[in-house]
PDB file of C-alpha atoms in Angstrom:
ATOM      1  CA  UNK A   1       2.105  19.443  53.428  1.00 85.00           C
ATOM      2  CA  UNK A   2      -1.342  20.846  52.622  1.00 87.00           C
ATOM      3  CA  UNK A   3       0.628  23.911  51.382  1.00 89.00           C
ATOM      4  CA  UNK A   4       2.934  21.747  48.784  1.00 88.00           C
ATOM      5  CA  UNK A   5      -0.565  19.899  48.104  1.00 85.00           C
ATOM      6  CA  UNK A   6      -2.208  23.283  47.007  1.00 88.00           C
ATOM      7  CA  UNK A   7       0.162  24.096  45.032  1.00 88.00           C
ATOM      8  CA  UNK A   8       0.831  20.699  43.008  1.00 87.00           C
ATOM      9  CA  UNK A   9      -2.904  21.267  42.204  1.00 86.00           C
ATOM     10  CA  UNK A  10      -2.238  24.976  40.725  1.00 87.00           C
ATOM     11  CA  UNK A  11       0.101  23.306  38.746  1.00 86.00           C
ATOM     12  CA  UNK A  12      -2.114  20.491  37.451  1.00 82.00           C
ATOM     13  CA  UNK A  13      -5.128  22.980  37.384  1.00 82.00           C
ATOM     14  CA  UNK A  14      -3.591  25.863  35.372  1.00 82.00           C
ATOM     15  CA  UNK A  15      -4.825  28.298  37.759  1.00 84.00           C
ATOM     16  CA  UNK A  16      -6.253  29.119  41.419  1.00 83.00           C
ATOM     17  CA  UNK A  17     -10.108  28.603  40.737  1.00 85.00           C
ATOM     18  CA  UNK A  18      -9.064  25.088  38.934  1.00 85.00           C
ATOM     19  CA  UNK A  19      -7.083  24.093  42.000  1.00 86.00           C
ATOM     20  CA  UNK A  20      -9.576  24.944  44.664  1.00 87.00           C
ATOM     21  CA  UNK A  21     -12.064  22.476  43.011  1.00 84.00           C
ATOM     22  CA  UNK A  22      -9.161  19.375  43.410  1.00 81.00           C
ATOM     23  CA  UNK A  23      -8.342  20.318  47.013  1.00 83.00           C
ATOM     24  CA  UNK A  24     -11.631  20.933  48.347  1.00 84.00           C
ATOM     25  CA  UNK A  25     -11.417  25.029  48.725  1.00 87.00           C
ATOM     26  CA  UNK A  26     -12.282  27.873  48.201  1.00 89.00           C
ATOM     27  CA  UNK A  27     -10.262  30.039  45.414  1.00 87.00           C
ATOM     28  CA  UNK A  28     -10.039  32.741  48.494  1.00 89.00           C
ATOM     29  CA  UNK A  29      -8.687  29.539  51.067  1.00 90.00           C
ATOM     30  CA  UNK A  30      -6.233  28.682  48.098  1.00 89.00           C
ATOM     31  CA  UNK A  31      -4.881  32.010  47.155  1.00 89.00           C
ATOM     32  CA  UNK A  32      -4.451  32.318  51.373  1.00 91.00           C
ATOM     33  CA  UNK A  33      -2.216  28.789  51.371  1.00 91.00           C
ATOM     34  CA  UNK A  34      -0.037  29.773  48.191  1.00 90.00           C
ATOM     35  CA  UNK A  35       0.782  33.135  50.228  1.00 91.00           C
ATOM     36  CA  UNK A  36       1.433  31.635  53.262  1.00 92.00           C
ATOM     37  CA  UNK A  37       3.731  29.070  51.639  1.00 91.00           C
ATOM     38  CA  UNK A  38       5.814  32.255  49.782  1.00 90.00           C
ATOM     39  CA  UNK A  39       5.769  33.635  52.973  1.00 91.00           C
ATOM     40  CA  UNK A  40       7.546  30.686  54.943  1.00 91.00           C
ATOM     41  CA  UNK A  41      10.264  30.609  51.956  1.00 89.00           C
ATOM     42  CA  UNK A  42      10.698  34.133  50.915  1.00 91.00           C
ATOM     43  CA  UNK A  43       9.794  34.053  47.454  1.00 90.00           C
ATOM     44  CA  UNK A  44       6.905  34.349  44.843  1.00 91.00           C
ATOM     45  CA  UNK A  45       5.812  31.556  43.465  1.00 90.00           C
ATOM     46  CA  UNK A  46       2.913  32.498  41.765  1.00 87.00           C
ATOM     47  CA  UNK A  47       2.578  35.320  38.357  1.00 86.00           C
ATOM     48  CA  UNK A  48       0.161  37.982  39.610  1.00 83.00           C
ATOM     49  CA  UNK A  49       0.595  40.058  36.393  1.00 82.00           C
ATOM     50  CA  UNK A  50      -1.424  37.511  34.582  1.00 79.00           C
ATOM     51  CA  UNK A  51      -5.130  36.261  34.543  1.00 78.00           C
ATOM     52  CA  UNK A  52      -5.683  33.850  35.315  1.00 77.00           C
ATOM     53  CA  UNK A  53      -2.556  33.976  38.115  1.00 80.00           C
ATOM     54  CA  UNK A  54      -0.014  31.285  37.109  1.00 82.00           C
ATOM     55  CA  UNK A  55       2.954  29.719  38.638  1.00 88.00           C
ATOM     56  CA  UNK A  56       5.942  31.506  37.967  1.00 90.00           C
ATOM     57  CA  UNK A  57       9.510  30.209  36.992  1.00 90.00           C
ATOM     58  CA  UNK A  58      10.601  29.677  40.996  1.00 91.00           C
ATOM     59  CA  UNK A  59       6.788  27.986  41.200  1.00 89.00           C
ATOM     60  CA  UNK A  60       7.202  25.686  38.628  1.00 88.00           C
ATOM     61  CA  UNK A  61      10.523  24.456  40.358  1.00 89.00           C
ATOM     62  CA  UNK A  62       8.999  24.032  43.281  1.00 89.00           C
ATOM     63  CA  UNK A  63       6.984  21.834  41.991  1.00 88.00           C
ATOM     64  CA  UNK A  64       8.681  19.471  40.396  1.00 83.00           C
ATOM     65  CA  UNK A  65      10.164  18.641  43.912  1.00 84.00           C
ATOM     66  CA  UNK A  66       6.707  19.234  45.714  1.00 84.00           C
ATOM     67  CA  UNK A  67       5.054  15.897  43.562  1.00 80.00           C
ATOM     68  CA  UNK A  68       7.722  13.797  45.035  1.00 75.00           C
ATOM     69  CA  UNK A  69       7.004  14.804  48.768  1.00 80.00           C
ATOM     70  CA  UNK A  70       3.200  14.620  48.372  1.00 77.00           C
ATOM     71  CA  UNK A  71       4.113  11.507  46.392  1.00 69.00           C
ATOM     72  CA  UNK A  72       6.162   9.817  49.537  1.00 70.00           C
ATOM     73  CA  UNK A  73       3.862  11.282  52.073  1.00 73.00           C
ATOM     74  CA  UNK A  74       0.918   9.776  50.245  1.00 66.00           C
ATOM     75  CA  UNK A  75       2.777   5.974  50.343  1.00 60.00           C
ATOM     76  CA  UNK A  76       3.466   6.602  53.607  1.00 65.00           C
ATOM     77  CA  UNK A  77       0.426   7.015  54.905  1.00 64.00           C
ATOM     78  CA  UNK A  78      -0.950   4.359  53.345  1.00 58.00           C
ATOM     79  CA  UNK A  79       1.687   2.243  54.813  1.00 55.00           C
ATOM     80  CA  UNK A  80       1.235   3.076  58.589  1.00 59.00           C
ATOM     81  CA  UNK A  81      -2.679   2.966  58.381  1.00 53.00           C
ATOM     82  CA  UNK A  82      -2.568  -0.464  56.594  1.00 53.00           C
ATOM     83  CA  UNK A  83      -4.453   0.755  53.957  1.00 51.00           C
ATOM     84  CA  UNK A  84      -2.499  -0.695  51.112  1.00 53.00           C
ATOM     85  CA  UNK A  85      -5.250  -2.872  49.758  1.00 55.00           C
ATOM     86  CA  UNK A  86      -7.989  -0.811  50.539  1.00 56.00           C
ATOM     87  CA  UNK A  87      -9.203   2.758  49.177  1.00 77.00           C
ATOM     88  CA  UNK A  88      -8.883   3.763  45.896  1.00 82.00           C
ATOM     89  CA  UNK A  89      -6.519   2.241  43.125  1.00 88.00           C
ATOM     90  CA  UNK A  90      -6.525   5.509  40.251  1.00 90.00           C
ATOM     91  CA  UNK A  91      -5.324   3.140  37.052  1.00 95.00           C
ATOM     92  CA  UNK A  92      -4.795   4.496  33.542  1.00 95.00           C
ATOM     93  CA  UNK A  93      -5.305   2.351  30.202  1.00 95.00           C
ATOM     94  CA  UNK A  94      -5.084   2.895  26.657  1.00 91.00           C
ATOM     95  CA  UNK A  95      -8.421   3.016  24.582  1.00 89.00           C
ATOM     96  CA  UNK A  96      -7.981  -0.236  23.464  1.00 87.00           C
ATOM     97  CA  UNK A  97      -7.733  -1.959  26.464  1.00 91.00           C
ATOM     98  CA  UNK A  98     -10.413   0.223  28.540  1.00 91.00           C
ATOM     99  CA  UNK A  99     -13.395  -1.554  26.953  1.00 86.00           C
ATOM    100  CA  UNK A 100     -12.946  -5.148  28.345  1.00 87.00           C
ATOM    101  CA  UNK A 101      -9.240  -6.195  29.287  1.00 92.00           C
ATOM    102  CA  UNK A 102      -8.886  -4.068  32.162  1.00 94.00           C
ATOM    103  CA  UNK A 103     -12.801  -3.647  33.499  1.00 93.00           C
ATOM    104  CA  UNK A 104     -12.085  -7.892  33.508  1.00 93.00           C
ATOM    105  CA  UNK A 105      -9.371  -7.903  34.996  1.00 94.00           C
ATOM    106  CA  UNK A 106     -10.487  -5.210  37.951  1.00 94.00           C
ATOM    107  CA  UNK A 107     -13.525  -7.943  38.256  1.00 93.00           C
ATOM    108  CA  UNK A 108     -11.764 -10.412  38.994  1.00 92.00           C
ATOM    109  CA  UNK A 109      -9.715  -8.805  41.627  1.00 89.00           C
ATOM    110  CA  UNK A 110     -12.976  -8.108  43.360  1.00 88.00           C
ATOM    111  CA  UNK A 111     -12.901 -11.103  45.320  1.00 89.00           C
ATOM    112  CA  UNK A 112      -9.386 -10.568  46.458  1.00 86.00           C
ATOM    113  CA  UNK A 113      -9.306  -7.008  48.042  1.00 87.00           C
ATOM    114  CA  UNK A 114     -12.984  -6.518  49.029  1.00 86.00           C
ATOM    115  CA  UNK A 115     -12.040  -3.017  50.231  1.00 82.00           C
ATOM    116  CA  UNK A 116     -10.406  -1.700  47.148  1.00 84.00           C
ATOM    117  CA  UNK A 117     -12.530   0.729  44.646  1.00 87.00           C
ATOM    118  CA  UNK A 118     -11.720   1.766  40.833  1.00 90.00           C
ATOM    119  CA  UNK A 119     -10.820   4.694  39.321  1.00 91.00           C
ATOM    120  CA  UNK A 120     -10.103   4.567  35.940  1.00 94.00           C
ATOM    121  CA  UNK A 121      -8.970   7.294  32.985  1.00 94.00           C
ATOM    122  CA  UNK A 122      -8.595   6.447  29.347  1.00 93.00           C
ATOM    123  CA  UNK A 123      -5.766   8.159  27.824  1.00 90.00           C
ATOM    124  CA  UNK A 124      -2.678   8.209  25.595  1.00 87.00           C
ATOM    125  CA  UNK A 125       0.088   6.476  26.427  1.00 87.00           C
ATOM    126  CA  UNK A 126       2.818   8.619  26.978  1.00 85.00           C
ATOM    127  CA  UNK A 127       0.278  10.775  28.940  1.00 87.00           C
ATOM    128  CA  UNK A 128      -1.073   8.405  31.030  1.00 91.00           C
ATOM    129  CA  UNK A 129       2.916   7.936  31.942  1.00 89.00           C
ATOM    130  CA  UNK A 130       3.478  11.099  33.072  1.00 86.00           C
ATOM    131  CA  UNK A 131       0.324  11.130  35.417  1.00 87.00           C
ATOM    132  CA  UNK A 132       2.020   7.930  37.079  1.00 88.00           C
ATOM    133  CA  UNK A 133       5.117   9.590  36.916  1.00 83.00           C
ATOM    134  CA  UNK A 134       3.459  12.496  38.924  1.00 79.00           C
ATOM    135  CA  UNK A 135       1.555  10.409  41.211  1.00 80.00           C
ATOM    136  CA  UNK A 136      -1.732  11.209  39.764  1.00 85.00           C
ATOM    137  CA  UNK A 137      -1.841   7.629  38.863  1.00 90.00           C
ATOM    138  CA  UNK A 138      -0.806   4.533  40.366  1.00 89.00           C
ATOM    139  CA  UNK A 139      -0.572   2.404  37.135  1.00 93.00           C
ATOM    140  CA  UNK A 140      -1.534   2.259  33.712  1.00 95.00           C
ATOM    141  CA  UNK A 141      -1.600  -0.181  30.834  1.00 94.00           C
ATOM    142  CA  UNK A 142       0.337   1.824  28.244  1.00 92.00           C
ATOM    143  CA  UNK A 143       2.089   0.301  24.955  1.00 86.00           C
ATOM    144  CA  UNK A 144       5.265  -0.093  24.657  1.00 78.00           C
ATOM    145  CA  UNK A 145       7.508   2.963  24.702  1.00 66.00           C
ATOM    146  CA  UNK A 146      11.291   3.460  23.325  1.00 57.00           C
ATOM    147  CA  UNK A 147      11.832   5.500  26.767  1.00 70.00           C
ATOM    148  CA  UNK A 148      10.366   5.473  30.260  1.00 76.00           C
ATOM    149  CA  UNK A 149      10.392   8.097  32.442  1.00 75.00           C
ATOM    150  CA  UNK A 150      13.363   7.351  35.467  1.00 74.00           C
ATOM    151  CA  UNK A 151      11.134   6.252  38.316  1.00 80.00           C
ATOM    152  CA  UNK A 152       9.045   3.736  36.448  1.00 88.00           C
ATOM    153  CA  UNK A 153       8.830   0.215  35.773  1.00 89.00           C
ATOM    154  CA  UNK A 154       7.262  -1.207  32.744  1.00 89.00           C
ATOM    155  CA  UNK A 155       5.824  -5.116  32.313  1.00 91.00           C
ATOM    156  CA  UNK A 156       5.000  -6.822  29.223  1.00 91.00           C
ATOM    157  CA  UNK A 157       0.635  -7.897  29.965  1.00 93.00           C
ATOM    158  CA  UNK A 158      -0.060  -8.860  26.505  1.00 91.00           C
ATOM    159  CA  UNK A 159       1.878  -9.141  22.925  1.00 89.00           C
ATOM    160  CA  UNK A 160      -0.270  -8.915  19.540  1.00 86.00           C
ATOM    161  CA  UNK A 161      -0.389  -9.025  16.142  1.00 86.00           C
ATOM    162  CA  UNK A 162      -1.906  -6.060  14.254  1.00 88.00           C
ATOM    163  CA  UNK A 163      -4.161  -7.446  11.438  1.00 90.00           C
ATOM    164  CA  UNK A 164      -5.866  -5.888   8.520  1.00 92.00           C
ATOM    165  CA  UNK A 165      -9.317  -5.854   8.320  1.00 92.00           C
ATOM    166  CA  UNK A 166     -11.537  -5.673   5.316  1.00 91.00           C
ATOM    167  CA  UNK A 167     -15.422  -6.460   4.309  1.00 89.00           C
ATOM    168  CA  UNK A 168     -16.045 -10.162   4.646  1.00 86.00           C
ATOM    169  CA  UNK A 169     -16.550 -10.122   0.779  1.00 87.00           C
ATOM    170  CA  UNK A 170     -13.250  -9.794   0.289  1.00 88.00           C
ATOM    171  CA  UNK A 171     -11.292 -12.279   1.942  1.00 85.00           C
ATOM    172  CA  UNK A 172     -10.389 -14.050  -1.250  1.00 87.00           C
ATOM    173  CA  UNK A 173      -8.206 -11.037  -1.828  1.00 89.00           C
ATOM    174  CA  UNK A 174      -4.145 -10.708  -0.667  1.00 88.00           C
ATOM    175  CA  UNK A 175      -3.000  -8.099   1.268  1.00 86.00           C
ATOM    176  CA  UNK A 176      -1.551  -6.247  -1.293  1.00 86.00           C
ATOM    177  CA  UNK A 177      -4.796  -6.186  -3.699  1.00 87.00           C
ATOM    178  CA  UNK A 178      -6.962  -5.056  -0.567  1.00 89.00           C
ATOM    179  CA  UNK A 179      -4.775  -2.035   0.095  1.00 88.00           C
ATOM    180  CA  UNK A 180      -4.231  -0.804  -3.531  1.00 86.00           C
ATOM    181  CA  UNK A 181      -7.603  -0.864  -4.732  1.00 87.00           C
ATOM    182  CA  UNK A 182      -9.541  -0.412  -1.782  1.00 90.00           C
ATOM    183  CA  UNK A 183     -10.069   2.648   0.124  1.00 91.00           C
ATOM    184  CA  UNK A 184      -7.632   3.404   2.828  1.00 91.00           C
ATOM    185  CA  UNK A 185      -9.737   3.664   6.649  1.00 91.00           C
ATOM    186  CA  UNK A 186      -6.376   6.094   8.095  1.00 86.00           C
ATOM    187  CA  UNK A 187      -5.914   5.629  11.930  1.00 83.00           C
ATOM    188  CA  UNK A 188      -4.976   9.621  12.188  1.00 76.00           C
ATOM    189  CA  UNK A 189      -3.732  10.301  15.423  1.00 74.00           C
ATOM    190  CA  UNK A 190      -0.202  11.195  17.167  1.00 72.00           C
ATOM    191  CA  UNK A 191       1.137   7.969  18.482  1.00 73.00           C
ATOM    192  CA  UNK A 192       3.967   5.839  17.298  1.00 67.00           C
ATOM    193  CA  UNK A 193       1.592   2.825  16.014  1.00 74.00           C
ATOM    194  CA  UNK A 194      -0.332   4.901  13.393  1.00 79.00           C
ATOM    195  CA  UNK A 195       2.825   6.358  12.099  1.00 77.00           C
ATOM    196  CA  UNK A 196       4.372   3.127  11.979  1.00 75.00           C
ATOM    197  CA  UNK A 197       1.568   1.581  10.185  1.00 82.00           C
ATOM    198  CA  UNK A 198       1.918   4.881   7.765  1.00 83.00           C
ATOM    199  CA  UNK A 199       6.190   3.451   7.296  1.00 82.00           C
ATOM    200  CA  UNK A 200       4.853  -0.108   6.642  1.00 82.00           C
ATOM    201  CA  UNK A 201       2.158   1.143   3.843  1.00 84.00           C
ATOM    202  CA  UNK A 202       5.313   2.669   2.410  1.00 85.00           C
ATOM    203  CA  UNK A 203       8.040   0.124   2.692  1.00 83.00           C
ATOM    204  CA  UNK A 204       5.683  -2.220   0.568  1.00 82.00           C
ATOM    205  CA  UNK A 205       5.556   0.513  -1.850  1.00 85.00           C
ATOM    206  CA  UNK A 206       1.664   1.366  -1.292  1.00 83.00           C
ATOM    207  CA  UNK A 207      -0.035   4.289  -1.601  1.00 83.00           C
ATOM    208  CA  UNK A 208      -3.892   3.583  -0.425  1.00 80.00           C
ATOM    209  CA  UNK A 209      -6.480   5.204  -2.056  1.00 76.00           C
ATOM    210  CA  UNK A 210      -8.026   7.637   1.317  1.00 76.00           C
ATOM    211  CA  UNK A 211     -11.400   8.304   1.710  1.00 77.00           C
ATOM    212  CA  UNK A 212     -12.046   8.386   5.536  1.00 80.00           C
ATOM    213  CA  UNK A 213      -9.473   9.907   8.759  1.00 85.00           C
ATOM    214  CA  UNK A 214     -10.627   9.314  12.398  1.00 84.00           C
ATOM    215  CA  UNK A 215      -8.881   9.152  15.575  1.00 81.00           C
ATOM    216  CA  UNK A 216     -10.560   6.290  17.418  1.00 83.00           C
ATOM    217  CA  UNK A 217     -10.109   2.303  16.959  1.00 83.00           C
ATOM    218  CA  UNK A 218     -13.807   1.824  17.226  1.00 83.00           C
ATOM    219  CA  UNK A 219     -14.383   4.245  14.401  1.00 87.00           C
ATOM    220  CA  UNK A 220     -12.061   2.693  12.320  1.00 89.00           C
ATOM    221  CA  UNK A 221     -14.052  -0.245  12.942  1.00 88.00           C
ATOM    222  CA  UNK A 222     -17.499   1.074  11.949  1.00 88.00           C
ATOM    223  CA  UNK A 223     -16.082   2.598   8.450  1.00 89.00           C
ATOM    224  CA  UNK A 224     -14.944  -0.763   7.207  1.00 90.00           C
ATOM    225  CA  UNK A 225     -17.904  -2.368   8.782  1.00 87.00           C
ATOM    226  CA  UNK A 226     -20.046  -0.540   6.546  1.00 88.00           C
ATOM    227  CA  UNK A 227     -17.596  -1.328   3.622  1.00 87.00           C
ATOM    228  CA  UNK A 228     -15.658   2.041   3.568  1.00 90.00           C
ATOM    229  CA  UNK A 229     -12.636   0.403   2.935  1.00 91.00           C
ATOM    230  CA  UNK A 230      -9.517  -1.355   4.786  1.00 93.00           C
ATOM    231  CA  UNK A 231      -7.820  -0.994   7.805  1.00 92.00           C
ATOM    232  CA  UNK A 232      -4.774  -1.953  10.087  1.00 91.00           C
ATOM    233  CA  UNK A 233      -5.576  -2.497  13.435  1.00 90.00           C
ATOM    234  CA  UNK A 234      -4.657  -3.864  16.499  1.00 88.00           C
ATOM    235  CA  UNK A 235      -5.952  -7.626  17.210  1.00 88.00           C
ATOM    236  CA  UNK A 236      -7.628  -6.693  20.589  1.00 88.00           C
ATOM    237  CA  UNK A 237     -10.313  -4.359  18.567  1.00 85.00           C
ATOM    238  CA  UNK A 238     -11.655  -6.985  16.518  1.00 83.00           C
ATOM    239  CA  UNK A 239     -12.243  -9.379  19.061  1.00 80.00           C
ATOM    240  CA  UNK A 240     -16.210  -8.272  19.479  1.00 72.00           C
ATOM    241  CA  UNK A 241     -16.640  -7.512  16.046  1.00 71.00           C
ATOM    242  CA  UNK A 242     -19.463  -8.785  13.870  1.00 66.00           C
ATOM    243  CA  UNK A 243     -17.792 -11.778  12.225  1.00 67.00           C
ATOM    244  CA  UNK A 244     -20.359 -12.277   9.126  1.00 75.00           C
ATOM    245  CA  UNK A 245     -19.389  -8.514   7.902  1.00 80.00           C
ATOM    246  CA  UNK A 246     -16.038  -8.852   8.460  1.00 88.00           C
ATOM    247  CA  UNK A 247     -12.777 -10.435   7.601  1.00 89.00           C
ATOM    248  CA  UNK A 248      -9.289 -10.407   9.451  1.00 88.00           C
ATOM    249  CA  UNK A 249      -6.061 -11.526   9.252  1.00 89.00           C
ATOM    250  CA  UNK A 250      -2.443 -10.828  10.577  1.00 87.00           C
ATOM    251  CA  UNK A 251      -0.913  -8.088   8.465  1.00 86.00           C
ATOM    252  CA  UNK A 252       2.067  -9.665   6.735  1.00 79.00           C
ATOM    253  CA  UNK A 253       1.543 -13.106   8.304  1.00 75.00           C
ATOM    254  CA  UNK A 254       1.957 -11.522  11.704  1.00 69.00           C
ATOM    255  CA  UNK A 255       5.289  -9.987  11.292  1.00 72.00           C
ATOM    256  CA  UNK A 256       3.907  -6.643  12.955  1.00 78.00           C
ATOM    257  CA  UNK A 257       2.500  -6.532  16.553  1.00 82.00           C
ATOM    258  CA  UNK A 258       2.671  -4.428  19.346  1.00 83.00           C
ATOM    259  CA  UNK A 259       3.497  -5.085  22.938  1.00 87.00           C
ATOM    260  CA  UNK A 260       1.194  -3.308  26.015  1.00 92.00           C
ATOM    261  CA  UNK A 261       1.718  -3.825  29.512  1.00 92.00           C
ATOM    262  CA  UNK A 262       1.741  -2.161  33.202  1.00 94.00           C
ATOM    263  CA  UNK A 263       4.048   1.090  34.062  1.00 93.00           C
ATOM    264  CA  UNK A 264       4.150   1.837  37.872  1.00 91.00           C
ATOM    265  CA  UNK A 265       6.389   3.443  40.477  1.00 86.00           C
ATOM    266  CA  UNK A 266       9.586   1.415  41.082  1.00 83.00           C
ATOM    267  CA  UNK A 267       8.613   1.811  44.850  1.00 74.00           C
ATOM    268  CA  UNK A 268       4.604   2.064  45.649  1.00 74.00           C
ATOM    269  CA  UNK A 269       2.408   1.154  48.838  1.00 69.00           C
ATOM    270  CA  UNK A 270       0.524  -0.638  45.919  1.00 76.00           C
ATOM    271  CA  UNK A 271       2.703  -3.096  45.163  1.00 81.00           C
ATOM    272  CA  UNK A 272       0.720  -5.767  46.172  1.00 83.00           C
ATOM    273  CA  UNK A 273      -2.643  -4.664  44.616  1.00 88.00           C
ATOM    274  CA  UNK A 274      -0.796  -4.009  41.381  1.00 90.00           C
ATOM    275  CA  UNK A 275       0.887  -7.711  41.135  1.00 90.00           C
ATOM    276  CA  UNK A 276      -2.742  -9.193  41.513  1.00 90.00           C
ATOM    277  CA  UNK A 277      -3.572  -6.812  39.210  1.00 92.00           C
ATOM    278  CA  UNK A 278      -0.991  -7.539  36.594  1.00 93.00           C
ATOM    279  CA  UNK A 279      -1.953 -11.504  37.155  1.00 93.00           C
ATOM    280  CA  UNK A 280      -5.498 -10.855  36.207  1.00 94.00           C
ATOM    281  CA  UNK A 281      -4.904  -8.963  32.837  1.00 94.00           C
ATOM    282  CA  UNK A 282      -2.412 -11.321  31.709  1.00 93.00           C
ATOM    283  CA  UNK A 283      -5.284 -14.181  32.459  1.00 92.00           C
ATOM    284  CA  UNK A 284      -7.031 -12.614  30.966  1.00 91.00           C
ATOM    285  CA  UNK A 285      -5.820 -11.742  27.826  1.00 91.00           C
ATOM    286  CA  UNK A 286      -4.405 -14.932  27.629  1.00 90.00           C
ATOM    287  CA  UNK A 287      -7.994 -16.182  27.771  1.00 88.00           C
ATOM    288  CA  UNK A 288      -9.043 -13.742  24.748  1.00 84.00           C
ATOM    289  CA  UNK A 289      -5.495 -15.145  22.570  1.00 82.00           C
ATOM    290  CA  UNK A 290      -3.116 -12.153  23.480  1.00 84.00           C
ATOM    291  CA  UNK A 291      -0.188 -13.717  25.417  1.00 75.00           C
ATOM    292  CA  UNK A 292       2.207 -11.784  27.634  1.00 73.00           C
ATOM    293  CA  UNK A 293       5.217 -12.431  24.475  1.00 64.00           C
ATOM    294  CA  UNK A 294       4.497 -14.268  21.390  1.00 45.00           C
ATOM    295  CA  UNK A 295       8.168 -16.038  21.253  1.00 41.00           C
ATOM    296  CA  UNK A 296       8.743 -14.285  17.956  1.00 39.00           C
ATOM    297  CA  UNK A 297      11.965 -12.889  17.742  1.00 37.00           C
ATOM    298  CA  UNK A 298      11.347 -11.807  14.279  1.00 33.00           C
ATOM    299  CA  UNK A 299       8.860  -9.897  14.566  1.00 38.00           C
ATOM    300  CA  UNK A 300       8.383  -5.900  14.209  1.00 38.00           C
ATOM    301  CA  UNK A 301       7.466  -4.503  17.754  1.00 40.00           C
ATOM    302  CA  UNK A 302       4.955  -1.301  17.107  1.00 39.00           C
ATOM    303  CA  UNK A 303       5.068   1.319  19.721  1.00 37.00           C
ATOM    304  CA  UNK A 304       2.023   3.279  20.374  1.00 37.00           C
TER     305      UNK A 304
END
């Protein structure tokens, strides 16, 4: 097992030295393991040709059926030591969720599993996926994906609205006039939501006038706070913003939003942790306006 675990963590690593610091080793201790496991199956699994060494084809195949032992062994233990609400619970969230939905919501499940610490990573959506996918994760609050990877489960925790936001000086102004004579604050980044917000600008038949690209929310934020310009943005970003500087409203009367919500294991030792978990975002998104699903059938769902 410590074997398959060594060399899950080349993989992840990209190279010996990278997976001695996950498992605790030296590169020496690791290099001895990797051998030792070639040795007990009679092939090479690891590119000495190259440096730094990598897995080779037969490596790579290996793992892909090593995750899913360390992954059951893992849940296992956990099981027999009675450890399933206790340790650490390694969640993923989106960026716009990281800042106050889900440290809330882990809060709030404080009182509930005394014993249980935090670990979370910000990331994109259909990465943060794959690291539950691969066990590296035990959850994450993604958005809303066409396909999930076989394995995982995915729950609706909040639905929303994406809005467009403009100086508060302009409120007076429609939708339309804001995003043809204003400047254009471009949410440039590769996920489905900024490309669909790209197919909306064009079904309308608008071509924004562009002055600033970023690839954060909270940037996006700052440029029109400082009266760049005019954005499209999720609801969940505005709701600490500076209300006297700024003006919202749902982008074409709320036709657009975007659903985010919890991917996990179909079978985990967490299961239990990760339903009180699940309660307390939807509580508390409820308690900020997001609701789990908005009843709106008509409505444009935004992947992202």
């Amino acid at each position: 097992m410590r074997q398959l675990q060594t060399i899950v963590a080349v993989a992840d690593a990209g190279s010996l030295a990278g997976a001695a610091a996950i498992v605790n080793l030296t590169p020496s201790a690791v290099s001895q393991q990797i051998q030792a496991l070639e040795t007990h199956i009679g092939v090479e699994l690891i590119d000495r040709k190259k440096r730094p060494r990598q897995l080779n084809a037969r490596g790579q195949e290996l793992v892909r059926a090593a995750r899913d032992v360390v992954q059951t062994m893992a849940e296992v233990q956990m099981v027999v030591s009675g450890r399933k609400t206790a340790g650490v619970l390694k969640f993923g969230a989106i960026r716009t969720v990281s800042m106050q939905l889900v440290p809330q919501a882990f809060a709030k499940m404080r009182p509930q599993f005394p014993d249980l610490a935090f670990e979370l990573t910000v990331g994109m959506s259909q990465a943060l996926m794959s690291d539950v996918a691969a066990g590296r994760l035990d959850a994450a609050m993604v958005a809303e994906h066409v396909g999930v990877p076989a394995g995982l489960t995915w729950s609706t925790v909040l639905t929303e609205p994406l809005v467009l936001l403009a100086p508060s000086t302009e409120r007076s102004r429609s939708d339309l006039s804001l995003l043809r004579d204003l400047p254009f604050i471009r949410y440039a980044t590769d996920v489905p939501l900024a490309r669909q917000i790209e197919t909306e600008l064009s079904r309308l038949s608008i071509t924004p006038r562009q002055i600033v690209v970023t690839n954060t929310m909270p940037s996006v934020v700052g440029m029109v706070e400082a009266g760049l310009g005019v954005a499209i943005v999720p609801k969940i970003v505005t709701l600490d913003m500076r209300t006297d500087r700024l003006h919202t409203r749902p982008f074409c009367e709320g036709a657009i939003f975007r659903r985010v919500g919890l991917v996990q294991r179909q079978v985990s030792s967490r299961s239990t942790v990760l339903v009180g978990l699940r309660d307390a975002l939807i509580e508390h998104a409820a308690a900020i306006g997001l609701q789990p699903d908005d009843g709106s059938e008509a409505g444009m769902s935004v992947r992202a």
